[in-house]
Amino acid sequence: MEHDMAILAVCGVKGGCGATTVAAALALLWQRQQRPVLAMDLCRQNLLRLHFGMEWHEADGWRRRRDAGADWARAAWEVGDRHLTLVPHGRVEEDVDQEGPEPEEWLRDELAQLERQPGQRTVLDLPARGVAERQQGLKAASHALVMLSADPAACALLDAVEAELHAGGLPAERIFFVINHFNPLRKLDGDVELLLRKKLGPRLAPLPIHRDEAVREAFAKQQPLFDYAPASQAADDLRQLAVWLSVRLDAGRSGA
């Protein structure tokens, strides 16, 4: 499939790898570079919105509207200076059907119909494997960023996740990886990093994202990490990741 804008799917090799946090951070950093960004939450936990200061009780979102037969795009929120548009998932009932909204190509086709600005990037926060919205995101994406934990589980699951992404239509050169929650004081973290670098080569971000208490503190206060603790290690790591990805997204985009 040809894309005229970069659509980055952010997903974890397993749950708890920090995909939502990193998706929000990338969207904010690119917004602050005056680049148009659309951030869309495909996770039923509906947490991406909290990184942008939305109230906890706010229930609106694309899936909620779609299930009600309304225009899902009207769930979008303008964040800050209008360079960033947020589309929350919306609160859904626990027993909502697990089939997802429409065929696997639904999101891809819907995003293609939206009015786009030059240079726009779309960041999709993908749920765990086995959820229909994940397949929606993979079919829509031009690139993927896989969040890895610095533990043996990441190594064990890596091949299966990459096979899933290939099946979704993404070639290897458009799948990138980053290690999150990295603790340099733990020998195993370093050993896992070396193993992953040997296996993934240049597709693995050159720097891991370090485990940093400032990330949790910023989320608890519903403030961007870059405002709450701009000099923190994690903030610097995320800035480096955003630059590294920008080069690859711009180089790999077919058009725009």
XYZ file of C-alpha atoms in Angstrom:
256
model
C 0.000 0.000 0.000
C 1.293 3.502 -0.886
C 1.113 6.274 1.725
C 1.352 10.022 1.139
C 1.904 10.687 4.835
C 3.656 8.909 7.642
C 1.339 6.825 9.823
C 3.278 5.383 12.749
C 1.768 2.510 14.730
C 3.247 2.304 18.235
C 2.839 -1.078 19.908
C 4.426 -3.153 22.644
C 6.037 -6.548 22.241
C 3.843 -7.321 25.261
C 1.715 -5.379 27.706
C 3.359 -2.830 29.987
C 6.137 -1.756 27.615
C 5.048 1.887 27.604
C 3.559 2.206 24.113
C 0.919 4.746 25.154
C 3.425 6.932 26.994
C 5.833 6.946 24.055
C 3.070 7.548 21.498
C 1.969 10.612 23.469
C 5.540 11.853 23.846
C 6.286 11.583 20.131
C 3.098 13.424 19.219
C 3.915 16.238 21.654
C 7.511 16.568 20.512
C 6.568 16.733 16.840
C 3.824 19.247 17.645
C 6.410 21.467 19.319
C 8.401 21.385 16.093
C 5.339 22.956 14.432
C 4.592 19.739 12.560
C 0.922 18.787 12.144
C 0.189 15.627 14.135
C -2.869 13.414 14.527
C -2.714 11.152 17.598
C -5.331 8.394 17.757
C -5.987 5.956 20.584
C -6.963 2.452 19.472
C -6.832 1.017 23.009
C -10.031 0.359 24.931
C -8.379 1.465 28.164
C -8.742 4.988 26.713
C -5.607 6.325 28.445
C -3.827 8.271 25.705
C -6.057 11.301 26.336
C -4.790 11.621 29.921
C -1.310 12.459 28.631
C -2.862 15.541 27.029
C -4.708 16.791 30.108
C -8.234 15.579 29.354
C -10.511 15.084 32.325
C -10.821 11.533 33.640
C -14.624 11.569 33.398
C -14.646 12.574 29.707
C -16.177 9.600 27.866
C -16.286 10.786 24.250
C -14.167 9.123 21.594
C -14.087 7.698 18.083
C -15.223 4.185 19.025
C -18.052 5.450 21.195
C -19.332 7.634 18.357
C -18.823 4.915 15.758
C -20.830 2.432 17.807
C -23.610 5.022 18.078
C -23.707 5.507 14.304
C -22.302 9.041 14.516
C -19.368 10.685 12.747
C -16.306 9.329 14.563
C -14.070 12.189 13.394
C -16.084 14.671 15.460
C -14.535 13.137 18.569
C -11.270 14.921 17.707
C -9.797 17.468 20.111
C -7.403 20.263 19.216
C -4.484 20.316 21.654
C -2.413 23.405 22.343
C -1.619 25.526 19.291
C -3.712 23.404 16.926
C -0.761 21.570 15.414
C -1.892 18.496 17.378
C -5.229 16.751 16.973
C -6.145 14.049 19.501
C -8.732 11.357 18.809
C -9.491 9.441 22.034
C -10.843 5.911 21.909
C -13.759 6.750 24.167
C -15.272 4.794 27.002
C -17.034 1.592 25.964
C -18.936 -0.978 27.954
C -16.982 -3.957 29.269
C -19.122 -6.376 27.276
C -18.758 -4.514 23.965
C -18.255 -6.888 21.062
C -14.663 -7.887 20.416
C -14.946 -7.811 16.629
C -13.964 -4.165 16.227
C -15.567 -1.544 14.002
C -15.916 -2.816 10.435
C -13.423 -4.727 8.258
C -9.677 -4.565 8.841
C -9.281 -1.838 6.202
C -11.851 0.466 7.821
C -9.360 2.729 9.608
C -6.980 2.853 6.640
C -9.793 4.000 4.367
C -11.154 6.500 6.892
C -7.757 8.120 7.469
C -7.240 8.387 3.709
C -10.426 10.459 3.465
C -9.432 12.988 6.121
C -8.178 16.409 5.123
C -4.415 16.399 5.670
C -1.854 19.137 6.060
C 1.548 19.019 4.325
C 4.043 17.014 6.349
C 1.409 15.647 8.731
C 2.223 12.621 10.845
C -0.298 10.272 12.385
C 0.564 8.388 15.574
C -1.578 5.343 16.375
C -1.500 3.897 19.896
C -2.121 0.180 19.354
C -3.559 -2.264 21.904
C -2.190 -5.673 22.823
C -2.265 -8.587 20.416
C -5.571 -10.334 19.864
C -7.654 -7.139 19.840
C -9.412 -6.164 16.608
C -8.337 -2.522 16.769
C -4.705 -3.648 16.601
C -5.284 -5.125 13.152
C -7.038 -1.915 12.123
C -3.937 0.029 13.098
C -1.510 -2.297 11.359
C -3.479 -2.172 8.108
C -3.482 1.637 8.244
C 0.170 2.133 9.216
C 3.051 3.041 6.941
C 5.587 2.329 9.718
C 5.663 0.713 13.161
C 7.593 1.343 16.357
C 7.765 -1.696 18.630
C 8.403 -1.074 22.312
C 10.736 -3.629 23.869
C 11.349 -4.361 27.526
C 14.905 -5.104 28.621
C 14.089 -8.642 29.701
C 14.128 -12.157 28.199
C 10.402 -11.983 27.431
C 11.065 -9.357 24.770
C 13.552 -11.662 23.079
C 11.148 -14.595 23.251
C 8.249 -12.656 21.717
C 10.168 -10.653 19.138
C 9.861 -13.030 16.183
C 6.125 -13.522 16.683
C 5.466 -9.783 16.828
C 7.546 -9.093 13.752
C 5.735 -11.858 11.865
C 2.435 -10.255 12.855
C 3.587 -6.879 11.516
C 4.750 -8.443 8.257
C 1.360 -10.137 7.910
C -0.240 -6.722 8.401
C 1.628 -5.438 5.359
C 4.706 -3.779 6.883
C 8.111 -4.658 5.408
C 11.111 -5.055 7.702
C 12.641 -1.718 6.709
C 9.571 0.109 8.034
C 9.537 -1.612 11.415
C 11.614 0.060 14.129
C 12.305 -0.879 17.731
C 13.263 0.842 20.963
C 14.077 -0.509 24.422
C 12.072 1.110 27.215
C 12.396 1.098 31.025
C 16.137 0.468 30.689
C 18.134 0.313 33.934
C 21.922 0.469 33.319
C 22.588 -0.764 36.855
C 21.064 -4.144 36.050
C 23.431 -6.484 34.266
C 20.588 -8.368 32.608
C 19.303 -5.160 31.024
C 22.678 -4.651 29.396
C 22.877 -8.259 28.252
C 19.421 -8.077 26.681
C 20.316 -4.817 24.947
C 23.406 -6.397 23.386
C 21.398 -9.392 22.204
C 18.706 -7.178 20.677
C 21.274 -4.963 18.948
C 22.900 -8.000 17.400
C 19.540 -9.286 16.170
C 17.922 -6.039 15.008
C 20.907 -3.978 13.899
C 20.111 -0.436 12.704
C 16.363 -0.927 13.144
C 16.853 -0.646 16.919
C 17.025 2.940 18.191
C 20.631 3.776 19.135
C 19.676 4.801 22.668
C 17.237 3.068 25.043
C 14.677 4.990 27.070
C 15.845 4.820 30.662
C 13.587 3.974 33.557
C 12.833 7.342 35.128
C 10.452 8.139 37.974
C 9.724 11.498 36.357
C 7.630 9.712 33.714
C 5.167 8.351 36.272
C 5.138 11.607 38.213
C 4.322 13.634 35.105
C 1.473 11.279 34.201
C 0.084 11.461 37.746
C -0.033 15.255 37.420
C -1.359 15.032 33.844
C 1.493 17.183 32.607
C 3.766 16.555 29.633
C 7.084 15.134 30.779
C 8.824 17.881 28.805
C 7.143 20.523 30.983
C 7.221 18.657 34.292
C 10.847 17.473 34.098
C 12.449 18.825 30.912
C 15.971 17.958 32.092
C 15.126 14.370 33.055
C 16.913 11.419 31.489
C 13.713 10.044 29.962
C 12.829 13.405 28.413
C 16.224 13.543 26.738
C 15.928 9.927 25.576
C 12.526 10.631 24.033
C 13.813 13.714 22.233
C 16.598 11.615 20.740
C 14.073 8.961 19.697
C 11.852 11.560 18.008
C 14.784 12.852 15.948
C 15.897 9.339 14.999
C 12.391 8.405 13.898
C 11.863 11.663 11.999
C 14.771 10.896 9.699
C 13.416 7.437 8.956
C 9.794 8.453 8.537
C 10.695 11.215 6.101
C 13.058 8.959 4.145
C 10.567 6.096 3.969
C 7.479 8.082 3.029
C 6.308 7.473 -0.512
C 5.288 10.936 -1.459
C 4.023 13.872 0.611
